[in-house]
Amino acid sequence: MTERLYYHDSYLTEFRARIMDASPDRQKIYLDRTAFYPASGGQPFDTGQLGGISVTEVVDEEDRVAHVLSRPATGEEIAGIIDWRRRFDHMQQHTGQHLLSAVLIELFNSATVSFHLGADACTIDIERPLEPNQLRQAERRANEIVFENRPVLVSFEDSSQDLGLRKPTERQGTVRIVSIQDLDRSACGGTHVRGTAEVGAILIRKLDRIRANQRIEFVCGMRAVERAQADYGALSAIARAFSSALDETPAVVLAQQEKLQESEKARRRLGNELALAKGRELHAATAPGADGLRKIQRRVGSISEELRAEAQSFTAGGQAVFLALAEDPPSVLLAASKDSGINAGEVLKAALAEAGGRGGGNQTVAQGSLPGAESMERLIGSSVLQFFGSSVPSHNK
Ligand SMILES: [Zn+2]
């Protein structure tokens, strides 16, 4: 059985221990005592060194704690050093979680059902979903308790007593209890700070709906500072781009967005008008063939709204037919004037059937898509499109 030194002292970073057992390759070792916290209860494991060798994972095996090393351990006695930066960060987040969960009960009777301490952010899932303004209230209250620097104490009590816990425990016998003075008592095996001031700022970030529960993302301590720095950096960059004061940025961005939508509408309208004019001009400039029809064949990148407008404007001039072949995605547009004797929908449908494509339309305009360049070649060679003459449209974007 491994004696867990962190149960009694979360601030212990150096210790000596005896190797009691090891895997055959000696990269997994068991000690008589350890200050290394193994992953459990939502808190990740500690890292550090044992005998100068990096500890890459610490596993809770009920009675024993397994230390996974980056290379084999030697000797019988070994010195351990905990990575304090990582450990203290975990202590801040974990105590911050107890505090926040207790405040959510105190203010809104919303119980925490689970806790996850991640590499970037921490989350708790709560039973009773809250409104954003309620969470702002809870955040304020939690930080007030941080400022009061209330003692955080660890005690060992018997489960047969009325323990008055925030959340009942199923543990029997001796229970480790972490309490925040006049606020919270929780059965917990985690590492905690000794006073609430050490948690530092508690910052609530994001709310998500997870089935019947609500997930709250939060950060404490230096994570809150780093998060605020990153937020400030991002906001400042946006404010600079819009030449606005930081606090005015949201309104400025919204106004710009509206402007952009309006100008996009105007651009579409002008684009359409231009396409109609181009179609009329093209009709005037195109000489009819021997069959009396004005024919335009064109290779394009893609079939746009403007191209459709131009094609229909061209055929609206009468005795005209317009064919466009697009490469990406492979597609085709056929427009024909009512007096051309060509039914665009029927003709294109027949051509697509020969080429292995799909699509259709009405008498004056039709559109279709093709599975690839090969079927495009088949479409061009299709007998029903031969009224265009021998010429295959040349590549001309
Ligand atoms: Zn805990």
mmCIF file of C-alpha atoms and ligand atoms in Angstrom:
data_model
loop_
_atom_site.group_PDB
_atom_site.id
_atom_site.type_symbol
_atom_site.label_atom_id
_atom_site.label_comp_id
_atom_site.label_asym_id
_atom_site.label_seq_id
_atom_site.Cartn_x
_atom_site.Cartn_y
_atom_site.Cartn_z
ATOM 1 C CA MET A 1 0.000 0.000 0.000
ATOM 2 C CA THR A 2 1.384 3.405 -0.962
ATOM 3 C CA GLU A 3 1.319 6.117 1.686
ATOM 4 C CA ARG A 4 -0.107 9.215 0.008
ATOM 5 C CA LEU A 5 1.880 12.172 1.297
ATOM 6 C CA TYR A 6 -0.234 14.669 -0.647
ATOM 7 C CA TYR A 7 -3.250 13.730 1.494
ATOM 8 C CA HIS A 8 -1.672 15.606 4.407
ATOM 9 C CA ASP A 9 0.454 18.196 2.632
ATOM 10 C CA SER A 10 -0.361 19.568 -0.809
ATOM 11 C CA TYR A 11 2.700 21.827 -0.599
ATOM 12 C CA LEU A 12 5.226 19.006 -0.262
ATOM 13 C CA THR A 13 7.338 19.023 -3.446
ATOM 14 C CA GLU A 14 10.359 16.925 -2.451
ATOM 15 C CA PHE A 15 10.442 13.545 -0.754
ATOM 16 C CA ARG A 16 12.437 10.340 -0.489
ATOM 17 C CA ALA A 17 10.911 6.896 -0.911
ATOM 18 C CA ARG A 18 11.771 3.219 -1.250
ATOM 19 C CA ILE A 19 10.952 1.257 -4.416
ATOM 20 C CA MET A 20 8.687 -1.594 -3.282
ATOM 21 C CA ASP A 21 7.830 -3.116 -6.630
ATOM 22 C CA ALA A 22 8.457 -2.505 -10.317
ATOM 23 C CA SER A 23 7.466 -3.744 -13.774
ATOM 24 C CA PRO A 24 10.048 -6.114 -15.402
ATOM 25 C CA ASP A 25 11.476 -3.193 -17.448
ATOM 26 C CA ARG A 26 11.511 -1.004 -14.277
ATOM 27 C CA GLN A 27 9.729 1.822 -16.106
ATOM 28 C CA LYS A 28 6.722 1.475 -13.860
ATOM 29 C CA ILE A 29 7.515 1.631 -10.149
ATOM 30 C CA TYR A 30 5.654 1.416 -6.851
ATOM 31 C CA LEU A 31 6.915 3.286 -3.778
ATOM 32 C CA ASP A 32 6.280 2.974 -0.056
ATOM 33 C CA ARG A 33 5.250 6.649 -0.028
ATOM 34 C CA THR A 34 4.617 9.287 -2.651
ATOM 35 C CA ALA A 35 3.821 12.987 -3.086
ATOM 36 C CA PHE A 36 2.766 12.353 -6.701
ATOM 37 C CA TYR A 37 -0.954 12.800 -7.248
ATOM 38 C CA PRO A 38 -2.442 10.098 -9.528
ATOM 39 C CA ALA A 39 -5.213 11.054 -11.969
ATOM 40 C CA SER A 40 -8.553 10.781 -10.175
ATOM 41 C CA GLY A 41 -11.712 12.693 -9.301
ATOM 42 C CA GLY A 42 -11.414 14.956 -12.339
ATOM 43 C CA GLN A 43 -7.902 16.146 -11.398
ATOM 44 C CA PRO A 44 -4.983 15.146 -13.683
ATOM 45 C CA PHE A 45 -1.820 13.481 -12.356
ATOM 46 C CA ASP A 46 1.328 15.285 -11.282
ATOM 47 C CA THR A 47 4.515 15.265 -13.303
ATOM 48 C CA GLY A 48 8.073 15.711 -12.036
ATOM 49 C CA GLN A 49 11.082 13.489 -11.481
ATOM 50 C CA LEU A 50 11.975 10.322 -9.590
ATOM 51 C CA GLY A 51 15.719 9.725 -9.279
ATOM 52 C CA GLY A 52 16.310 12.300 -11.976
ATOM 53 C CA ILE A 53 14.009 10.442 -14.397
ATOM 54 C CA SER A 54 10.875 12.133 -15.792
ATOM 55 C CA VAL A 55 7.551 10.889 -14.453
ATOM 56 C CA THR A 56 5.212 10.715 -17.458
ATOM 57 C CA GLU A 57 2.090 9.316 -15.798
ATOM 58 C CA VAL A 58 0.811 8.516 -12.313
ATOM 59 C CA VAL A 59 -1.944 5.936 -11.997
ATOM 60 C CA ASP A 60 -4.241 5.242 -9.064
ATOM 61 C CA GLU A 61 -4.456 1.447 -8.611
ATOM 62 C CA GLU A 62 -6.649 1.599 -5.498
ATOM 63 C CA ASP A 63 -4.163 0.525 -2.806
ATOM 64 C CA ARG A 64 -1.068 1.444 -4.773
ATOM 65 C CA VAL A 65 0.103 4.352 -6.895
ATOM 66 C CA ALA A 66 1.957 3.448 -10.107
ATOM 67 C CA HIS A 67 4.623 5.865 -11.406
ATOM 68 C CA VAL A 68 5.387 5.566 -15.117
ATOM 69 C CA LEU A 69 8.912 6.733 -15.996
ATOM 70 C CA SER A 70 10.557 7.854 -19.245
ATOM 71 C CA ARG A 71 13.388 5.311 -18.666
ATOM 72 C CA PRO A 72 14.127 2.469 -16.189
ATOM 73 C CA ALA A 73 14.711 3.305 -12.538
ATOM 74 C CA THR A 74 17.784 2.041 -10.681
ATOM 75 C CA GLY A 75 18.539 1.529 -6.973
ATOM 76 C CA GLU A 76 16.221 0.974 -4.012
ATOM 77 C CA GLU A 77 15.857 4.444 -2.563
ATOM 78 C CA ILE A 78 14.775 7.269 -4.759
ATOM 79 C CA ALA A 79 14.297 11.054 -4.474
ATOM 80 C CA GLY A 80 11.128 12.603 -5.857
ATOM 81 C CA ILE A 81 10.495 16.145 -7.076
ATOM 82 C CA ILE A 82 7.023 17.389 -8.038
ATOM 83 C CA ASP A 83 6.566 19.863 -10.912
ATOM 84 C CA TRP A 84 5.215 22.634 -8.694
ATOM 85 C CA ARG A 85 3.900 24.922 -11.434
ATOM 86 C CA ARG A 86 1.602 22.193 -12.712
ATOM 87 C CA ARG A 87 0.621 21.018 -9.225
ATOM 88 C CA PHE A 88 -0.178 24.508 -7.925
ATOM 89 C CA ASP A 89 -2.249 25.234 -11.032
ATOM 90 C CA HIS A 90 -4.255 22.073 -10.337
ATOM 91 C CA MET A 91 -4.697 23.129 -6.696
ATOM 92 C CA GLN A 92 -6.024 26.528 -7.777
ATOM 93 C CA GLN A 93 -8.475 25.024 -10.275
ATOM 94 C CA HIS A 94 -9.673 22.294 -7.904
ATOM 95 C CA THR A 95 -10.267 24.526 -4.879
ATOM 96 C CA GLY A 96 -11.848 27.064 -7.239
ATOM 97 C CA GLN A 97 -14.223 24.329 -8.389
ATOM 98 C CA HIS A 98 -15.290 23.431 -4.827
ATOM 99 C CA LEU A 99 -15.851 27.119 -4.135
ATOM 100 C CA LEU A 100 -17.851 27.776 -7.302
ATOM 101 C CA SER A 101 -19.946 24.606 -6.877
ATOM 102 C CA ALA A 102 -20.741 25.580 -3.275
ATOM 103 C CA VAL A 103 -21.755 29.102 -4.340
ATOM 104 C CA LEU A 104 -24.053 27.701 -7.071
ATOM 105 C CA ILE A 105 -25.818 25.657 -4.360
ATOM 106 C CA GLU A 106 -25.917 28.598 -1.949
ATOM 107 C CA LEU A 107 -27.383 31.040 -4.488
ATOM 108 C CA PHE A 108 -29.436 28.912 -6.863
ATOM 109 C CA ASN A 109 -29.586 25.413 -5.363
ATOM 110 C CA SER A 110 -27.975 24.042 -8.523
ATOM 111 C CA ALA A 111 -25.865 20.964 -7.760
ATOM 112 C CA THR A 112 -22.673 20.029 -9.574
ATOM 113 C CA VAL A 113 -22.851 16.577 -11.140
ATOM 114 C CA SER A 114 -19.369 16.381 -12.641
ATOM 115 C CA PHE A 115 -16.020 18.161 -12.840
ATOM 116 C CA HIS A 116 -13.264 18.079 -15.439
ATOM 117 C CA LEU A 117 -9.897 19.779 -15.052
ATOM 118 C CA GLY A 118 -8.527 20.161 -18.577
ATOM 119 C CA ALA A 119 -5.223 21.430 -19.904
ATOM 120 C CA ASP A 120 -6.774 24.752 -20.971
ATOM 121 C CA ALA A 121 -10.041 25.097 -19.133
ATOM 122 C CA CYS A 122 -12.088 23.464 -16.407
ATOM 123 C CA THR A 123 -15.732 22.524 -16.651
ATOM 124 C CA ILE A 124 -18.491 21.578 -14.261
ATOM 125 C CA ASP A 125 -21.850 20.189 -15.245
ATOM 126 C CA ILE A 126 -24.715 21.493 -13.141
ATOM 127 C CA GLU A 127 -28.184 20.048 -12.684
ATOM 128 C CA ARG A 128 -30.318 23.152 -12.879
ATOM 129 C CA PRO A 129 -29.528 25.386 -15.872
ATOM 130 C CA LEU A 130 -28.899 29.023 -15.015
ATOM 131 C CA GLU A 131 -29.282 32.295 -16.888
ATOM 132 C CA PRO A 132 -26.145 34.239 -17.857
ATOM 133 C CA ASN A 133 -26.935 36.994 -15.333
ATOM 134 C CA GLN A 134 -27.222 34.375 -12.553
ATOM 135 C CA LEU A 135 -23.789 33.088 -13.464
ATOM 136 C CA ARG A 136 -22.376 36.626 -13.352
ATOM 137 C CA GLN A 137 -23.858 36.846 -9.856
ATOM 138 C CA ALA A 138 -22.276 33.512 -8.839
ATOM 139 C CA GLU A 139 -18.934 34.623 -10.302
ATOM 140 C CA ARG A 140 -19.059 37.790 -8.199
ATOM 141 C CA ARG A 141 -19.939 35.897 -5.037
ATOM 142 C CA ALA A 142 -17.177 33.318 -5.632
ATOM 143 C CA ASN A 143 -14.580 36.068 -6.043
ATOM 144 C CA GLU A 144 -15.780 37.817 -2.872
ATOM 145 C CA ILE A 145 -15.077 34.600 -0.973
ATOM 146 C CA VAL A 146 -11.634 34.468 -2.624
ATOM 147 C CA PHE A 147 -10.901 37.973 -1.268
ATOM 148 C CA GLU A 148 -11.964 36.918 2.241
ATOM 149 C CA ASN A 149 -9.131 34.360 2.207
ATOM 150 C CA ARG A 150 -11.157 31.769 4.075
ATOM 151 C CA PRO A 151 -9.152 28.797 5.389
ATOM 152 C CA VAL A 152 -9.331 25.575 3.391
ATOM 153 C CA LEU A 153 -8.851 22.632 5.722
ATOM 154 C CA VAL A 154 -8.381 18.896 5.317
ATOM 155 C CA SER A 155 -9.753 16.508 7.940
ATOM 156 C CA PHE A 156 -10.310 12.773 8.243
ATOM 157 C CA GLU A 157 -13.689 11.787 9.634
ATOM 158 C CA ASP A 158 -15.679 8.621 10.069
ATOM 159 C CA SER A 159 -18.472 7.923 7.590
ATOM 160 C CA SER A 160 -20.800 6.772 10.390
ATOM 161 C CA GLN A 161 -21.057 10.382 11.593
ATOM 162 C CA ASP A 162 -23.290 13.004 10.016
ATOM 163 C CA LEU A 163 -20.632 14.621 7.837
ATOM 164 C CA GLY A 164 -22.819 17.447 6.468
ATOM 165 C CA LEU A 165 -21.326 17.159 2.992
ATOM 166 C CA ARG A 166 -22.396 19.186 -0.072
ATOM 167 C CA LYS A 167 -22.676 15.921 -1.954
ATOM 168 C CA PRO A 168 -23.162 12.592 -0.117
ATOM 169 C CA THR A 169 -20.314 10.088 -0.393
ATOM 170 C CA GLU A 170 -20.535 6.322 -0.763
ATOM 171 C CA ARG A 171 -17.178 5.858 0.938
ATOM 172 C CA GLN A 172 -17.166 3.795 4.138
ATOM 173 C CA GLY A 173 -14.805 4.175 7.055
ATOM 174 C CA THR A 174 -12.439 7.130 7.147
ATOM 175 C CA VAL A 175 -13.385 9.881 4.721
ATOM 176 C CA ARG A 176 -11.057 12.702 3.681
ATOM 177 C CA ILE A 177 -12.964 15.962 3.866
ATOM 178 C CA VAL A 178 -11.896 19.237 2.291
ATOM 179 C CA SER A 179 -13.723 22.208 3.780
ATOM 180 C CA ILE A 180 -13.886 25.886 2.962
ATOM 181 C CA GLN A 181 -14.758 27.741 6.140
ATOM 182 C CA ASP A 182 -18.500 28.466 6.501
ATOM 183 C CA LEU A 183 -19.161 27.462 2.904
ATOM 184 C CA ASP A 184 -18.387 23.909 1.892
ATOM 185 C CA ARG A 185 -17.577 20.389 3.064
ATOM 186 C CA SER A 186 -16.710 17.861 0.381
ATOM 187 C CA ALA A 187 -15.384 14.314 0.385
ATOM 188 C CA CYS A 188 -12.346 14.680 -1.860
ATOM 189 C CA GLY A 189 -8.919 13.131 -2.387
ATOM 190 C CA GLY A 190 -7.566 16.065 -4.411
ATOM 191 C CA THR A 191 -4.841 18.596 -3.695
ATOM 192 C CA HIS A 192 -6.046 21.988 -2.488
ATOM 193 C CA VAL A 193 -4.704 25.418 -1.543
ATOM 194 C CA ARG A 194 -4.728 26.374 2.165
ATOM 195 C CA GLY A 195 -6.751 29.564 1.833
ATOM 196 C CA THR A 196 -9.223 30.831 -0.769
ATOM 197 C CA ALA A 197 -7.020 33.833 -1.677
ATOM 198 C CA GLU A 198 -4.535 31.442 -3.276
ATOM 199 C CA VAL A 199 -7.196 30.396 -5.813
ATOM 200 C CA GLY A 200 -6.811 33.812 -7.418
ATOM 201 C CA ALA A 201 -9.504 35.209 -9.697
ATOM 202 C CA ILE A 202 -12.319 32.871 -10.759
ATOM 203 C CA LEU A 203 -13.521 33.580 -14.270
ATOM 204 C CA ILE A 204 -16.605 31.972 -15.799
ATOM 205 C CA ARG A 205 -16.211 31.593 -19.542
ATOM 206 C CA LYS A 206 -18.725 29.658 -21.521
ATOM 207 C CA LEU A 207 -22.095 27.960 -21.139
ATOM 208 C CA ASP A 208 -23.164 24.881 -23.063
ATOM 209 C CA ARG A 209 -26.282 22.770 -22.866
ATOM 210 C CA ILE A 210 -25.321 19.098 -22.321
ATOM 211 C CA ARG A 211 -28.521 17.016 -22.392
ATOM 212 C CA ALA A 212 -30.530 18.006 -19.279
ATOM 213 C CA ASN A 213 -27.483 19.642 -17.681
ATOM 214 C CA GLN A 214 -25.576 22.818 -18.282
ATOM 215 C CA ARG A 215 -21.800 22.856 -18.722
ATOM 216 C CA ILE A 216 -19.930 25.822 -17.278
ATOM 217 C CA GLU A 217 -16.384 26.498 -18.362
ATOM 218 C CA PHE A 218 -14.221 28.394 -15.890
ATOM 219 C CA VAL A 219 -10.588 29.234 -15.157
ATOM 220 C CA CYS A 220 -8.829 30.200 -11.923
ATOM 221 C CA GLY A 221 -5.565 31.805 -10.847
ATOM 222 C CA MET A 222 -2.871 32.328 -13.473
ATOM 223 C CA ARG A 223 -5.133 30.729 -16.074
ATOM 224 C CA ALA A 224 -7.602 33.576 -15.494
ATOM 225 C CA VAL A 225 -4.784 36.106 -15.936
ATOM 226 C CA GLU A 226 -3.567 34.427 -19.133
ATOM 227 C CA ARG A 227 -7.118 34.149 -20.457
ATOM 228 C CA ALA A 228 -7.729 37.856 -19.768
ATOM 229 C CA GLN A 229 -4.457 38.733 -21.511
ATOM 230 C CA ALA A 230 -5.434 36.688 -24.558
ATOM 231 C CA ASP A 231 -8.923 38.246 -24.603
ATOM 232 C CA TYR A 232 -7.433 41.725 -24.370
ATOM 233 C CA GLY A 233 -5.011 40.947 -27.195
ATOM 234 C CA ALA A 234 -7.791 39.675 -29.463
ATOM 235 C CA LEU A 235 -10.117 42.586 -28.653
ATOM 236 C CA SER A 236 -7.333 45.138 -29.151
ATOM 237 C CA ALA A 237 -6.528 43.705 -32.581
ATOM 238 C CA ILE A 238 -10.209 44.001 -33.593
ATOM 239 C CA ALA A 239 -10.436 47.530 -32.181
ATOM 240 C CA ARG A 240 -7.285 48.569 -34.094
ATOM 241 C CA ALA A 241 -8.660 47.093 -37.323
ATOM 242 C CA PHE A 242 -11.814 49.200 -36.905
ATOM 243 C CA SER A 243 -9.980 52.220 -35.447
ATOM 244 C CA SER A 244 -12.398 52.209 -32.538
ATOM 245 C CA ALA A 245 -12.186 52.374 -28.764
ATOM 246 C CA LEU A 246 -12.145 48.924 -27.123
ATOM 247 C CA ASP A 247 -15.553 49.273 -25.456
ATOM 248 C CA GLU A 248 -17.170 50.553 -28.644
ATOM 249 C CA THR A 249 -15.948 47.624 -30.723
ATOM 250 C CA PRO A 250 -19.103 45.460 -30.553
ATOM 251 C CA ALA A 251 -21.321 48.290 -31.830
ATOM 252 C CA VAL A 252 -18.782 49.249 -34.512
ATOM 253 C CA VAL A 253 -18.520 45.659 -35.743
ATOM 254 C CA LEU A 254 -22.317 45.291 -35.904
ATOM 255 C CA ALA A 255 -22.648 48.553 -37.849
ATOM 256 C CA GLN A 256 -19.928 47.446 -40.274
ATOM 257 C CA GLN A 257 -21.668 44.130 -40.789
ATOM 258 C CA GLU A 258 -24.921 45.876 -41.721
ATOM 259 C CA LYS A 259 -23.067 48.141 -44.126
ATOM 260 C CA LEU A 260 -21.418 45.151 -45.720
ATOM 261 C CA GLN A 261 -24.763 43.407 -46.215
ATOM 262 C CA GLU A 262 -26.206 46.533 -47.824
ATOM 263 C CA SER A 263 -23.290 46.966 -50.186
ATOM 264 C CA GLU A 264 -23.433 43.279 -51.065
ATOM 265 C CA LYS A 265 -27.103 43.731 -52.002
ATOM 266 C CA ALA A 266 -26.210 46.772 -54.121
ATOM 267 C CA ARG A 267 -23.359 44.894 -55.785
ATOM 268 C CA ARG A 268 -25.693 42.022 -56.713
ATOM 269 C CA ARG A 269 -28.237 44.443 -58.167
ATOM 270 C CA LEU A 270 -25.571 46.236 -60.244
ATOM 271 C CA GLY A 271 -24.028 42.932 -61.310
ATOM 272 C CA ASN A 272 -27.415 41.801 -62.559
ATOM 273 C CA GLU A 273 -28.047 45.074 -64.409
ATOM 274 C CA LEU A 274 -24.621 44.858 -66.031
ATOM 275 C CA ALA A 275 -25.266 41.251 -67.091
ATOM 276 C CA LEU A 276 -28.591 42.238 -68.676
ATOM 277 C CA ALA A 277 -26.891 45.071 -70.589
ATOM 278 C CA LYS A 278 -24.107 42.718 -71.732
ATOM 279 C CA GLY A 279 -26.698 40.222 -72.977
ATOM 280 C CA ARG A 280 -28.500 42.906 -75.006
ATOM 281 C CA GLU A 281 -25.214 44.182 -76.450
ATOM 282 C CA LEU A 282 -24.126 40.661 -77.344
ATOM 283 C CA HIS A 283 -27.400 40.088 -79.154
ATOM 284 C CA ALA A 284 -26.944 43.268 -81.175
ATOM 285 C CA ALA A 285 -23.347 42.380 -82.038
ATOM 286 C CA THR A 286 -23.955 38.759 -83.036
ATOM 287 C CA ALA A 287 -24.812 37.978 -86.659
ATOM 288 C CA PRO A 288 -27.432 35.285 -87.270
ATOM 289 C CA GLY A 289 -26.296 32.020 -88.854
ATOM 290 C CA ALA A 290 -27.676 30.380 -92.001
ATOM 291 C CA ASP A 291 -30.587 29.026 -89.931
ATOM 292 C CA GLY A 292 -31.399 32.524 -88.718
ATOM 293 C CA LEU A 293 -30.285 31.842 -85.120
ATOM 294 C CA ARG A 294 -27.762 33.864 -83.129
ATOM 295 C CA LYS A 295 -25.588 31.347 -81.300
ATOM 296 C CA ILE A 296 -23.189 31.914 -78.432
ATOM 297 C CA GLN A 297 -21.033 29.154 -76.972
ATOM 298 C CA ARG A 298 -18.822 29.891 -74.043
ATOM 299 C CA ARG A 299 -16.405 28.123 -71.662
ATOM 300 C CA VAL A 300 -16.547 29.526 -68.135
ATOM 301 C CA GLY A 301 -15.108 28.743 -64.718
ATOM 302 C CA SER A 302 -18.491 28.348 -63.069
ATOM 303 C CA ILE A 303 -22.124 29.216 -63.775
ATOM 304 C CA SER A 304 -23.001 32.351 -61.833
ATOM 305 C CA GLU A 305 -26.205 34.322 -61.337
ATOM 306 C CA GLU A 306 -24.736 36.974 -63.649
ATOM 307 C CA LEU A 307 -24.065 34.445 -66.405
ATOM 308 C CA ARG A 308 -27.663 33.204 -66.244
ATOM 309 C CA ALA A 309 -28.886 36.794 -66.441
ATOM 310 C CA GLU A 310 -26.639 37.551 -69.410
ATOM 311 C CA ALA A 311 -27.719 34.383 -71.245
ATOM 312 C CA GLN A 312 -31.420 35.087 -70.720
ATOM 313 C CA SER A 313 -31.005 38.720 -71.689
ATOM 314 C CA PHE A 314 -29.258 37.598 -74.890
ATOM 315 C CA THR A 315 -31.997 35.122 -75.847
ATOM 316 C CA ALA A 316 -34.722 37.608 -74.907
ATOM 317 C CA GLY A 317 -33.634 39.503 -78.046
ATOM 318 C CA GLY A 318 -35.194 36.696 -80.117
ATOM 319 C CA GLN A 319 -33.930 34.030 -82.537
ATOM 320 C CA ALA A 320 -31.069 33.201 -80.185
ATOM 321 C CA VAL A 321 -29.495 30.342 -78.246
ATOM 322 C CA PHE A 322 -26.769 30.484 -75.594
ATOM 323 C CA LEU A 323 -24.658 27.564 -74.327
ATOM 324 C CA ALA A 324 -22.159 27.798 -71.451
ATOM 325 C CA LEU A 325 -19.907 24.998 -70.236
ATOM 326 C CA ALA A 326 -18.355 25.315 -66.793
ATOM 327 C CA GLU A 327 -15.366 23.390 -65.471
ATOM 328 C CA ASP A 328 -15.645 23.639 -61.727
ATOM 329 C CA PRO A 329 -17.948 22.011 -60.916
ATOM 330 C CA PRO A 330 -18.566 20.470 -64.391
ATOM 331 C CA SER A 331 -21.909 21.938 -65.419
ATOM 332 C CA VAL A 332 -23.835 23.318 -68.338
ATOM 333 C CA LEU A 333 -26.287 26.137 -69.039
ATOM 334 C CA LEU A 334 -28.538 26.327 -72.084
ATOM 335 C CA ALA A 335 -30.820 29.262 -72.856
ATOM 336 C CA ALA A 336 -33.035 29.541 -75.958
ATOM 337 C CA SER A 337 -35.478 32.163 -77.149
ATOM 338 C CA LYS A 338 -39.110 31.087 -77.492
ATOM 339 C CA ASP A 339 -39.026 31.662 -81.243
ATOM 340 C CA SER A 340 -35.813 29.635 -81.775
ATOM 341 C CA GLY A 341 -37.587 26.321 -82.258
ATOM 342 C CA ILE A 342 -35.396 24.853 -79.523
ATOM 343 C CA ASN A 343 -36.801 23.764 -76.204
ATOM 344 C CA ALA A 344 -33.883 24.319 -73.800
ATOM 345 C CA GLY A 345 -35.214 21.974 -71.112
ATOM 346 C CA GLU A 346 -35.887 19.052 -73.471
ATOM 347 C CA VAL A 347 -32.685 19.474 -75.475
ATOM 348 C CA LEU A 348 -30.453 19.681 -72.451
ATOM 349 C CA LYS A 349 -32.180 16.747 -70.790
ATOM 350 C CA ALA A 350 -31.536 14.585 -73.858
ATOM 351 C CA ALA A 351 -27.896 15.717 -74.071
ATOM 352 C CA LEU A 352 -27.334 15.052 -70.363
ATOM 353 C CA ALA A 353 -28.876 11.587 -70.720
ATOM 354 C CA GLU A 354 -26.307 10.798 -73.429
ATOM 355 C CA ALA A 355 -23.441 12.223 -71.376
ATOM 356 C CA GLY A 356 -24.379 10.698 -68.008
ATOM 357 C CA GLY A 357 -25.237 13.972 -66.302
ATOM 358 C CA ARG A 358 -28.400 15.262 -64.684
ATOM 359 C CA GLY A 359 -30.516 18.384 -64.718
ATOM 360 C CA GLY A 360 -33.293 20.096 -66.601
ATOM 361 C CA GLY A 361 -35.297 23.280 -66.908
ATOM 362 C CA ASN A 362 -38.035 24.914 -68.923
ATOM 363 C CA GLN A 363 -38.429 25.949 -72.540
ATOM 364 C CA THR A 364 -36.160 28.993 -72.310
ATOM 365 C CA VAL A 365 -33.488 28.063 -69.763
ATOM 366 C CA ALA A 366 -32.027 24.813 -68.447
ATOM 367 C CA GLN A 367 -29.075 23.794 -66.357
ATOM 368 C CA GLY A 368 -27.334 20.539 -65.527
ATOM 369 C CA SER A 369 -24.355 18.990 -63.808
ATOM 370 C CA LEU A 370 -21.904 16.354 -64.972
ATOM 371 C CA PRO A 371 -19.862 13.848 -62.997
ATOM 372 C CA GLY A 372 -16.522 14.799 -64.606
ATOM 373 C CA ALA A 373 -14.484 16.151 -67.524
ATOM 374 C CA GLU A 374 -14.973 12.959 -69.543
ATOM 375 C CA SER A 375 -18.754 13.202 -69.554
ATOM 376 C CA MET A 376 -18.359 16.902 -70.448
ATOM 377 C CA GLU A 377 -16.602 15.787 -73.657
ATOM 378 C CA ARG A 378 -19.453 13.341 -74.324
ATOM 379 C CA LEU A 379 -21.947 16.174 -73.830
ATOM 380 C CA ILE A 380 -20.110 18.385 -76.335
ATOM 381 C CA GLY A 381 -20.211 15.535 -78.849
ATOM 382 C CA SER A 382 -23.860 14.831 -78.189
ATOM 383 C CA SER A 383 -26.011 14.615 -81.309
ATOM 384 C CA VAL A 384 -28.753 16.834 -79.873
ATOM 385 C CA LEU A 385 -26.330 19.758 -79.512
ATOM 386 C CA GLN A 386 -25.120 19.542 -83.113
ATOM 387 C CA PHE A 387 -27.335 22.455 -84.183
ATOM 388 C CA PHE A 388 -24.463 24.540 -82.748
ATOM 389 C CA GLY A 389 -22.399 23.348 -85.710
ATOM 390 C CA SER A 390 -19.058 21.628 -85.733
ATOM 391 C CA SER A 391 -17.308 24.069 -83.454
ATOM 392 C CA VAL A 392 -16.553 22.896 -79.951
ATOM 393 C CA PRO A 393 -16.391 25.922 -77.656
ATOM 394 C CA SER A 394 -12.792 26.906 -77.235
ATOM 395 C CA HIS A 395 -11.247 27.335 -73.822
ATOM 396 C CA ASN A 396 -12.063 30.889 -72.852
ATOM 397 C CA LYS A 397 -12.700 31.888 -69.301
HETATM 398 ZN ZN ZN B 1 -12.643 17.767 -5.084
#
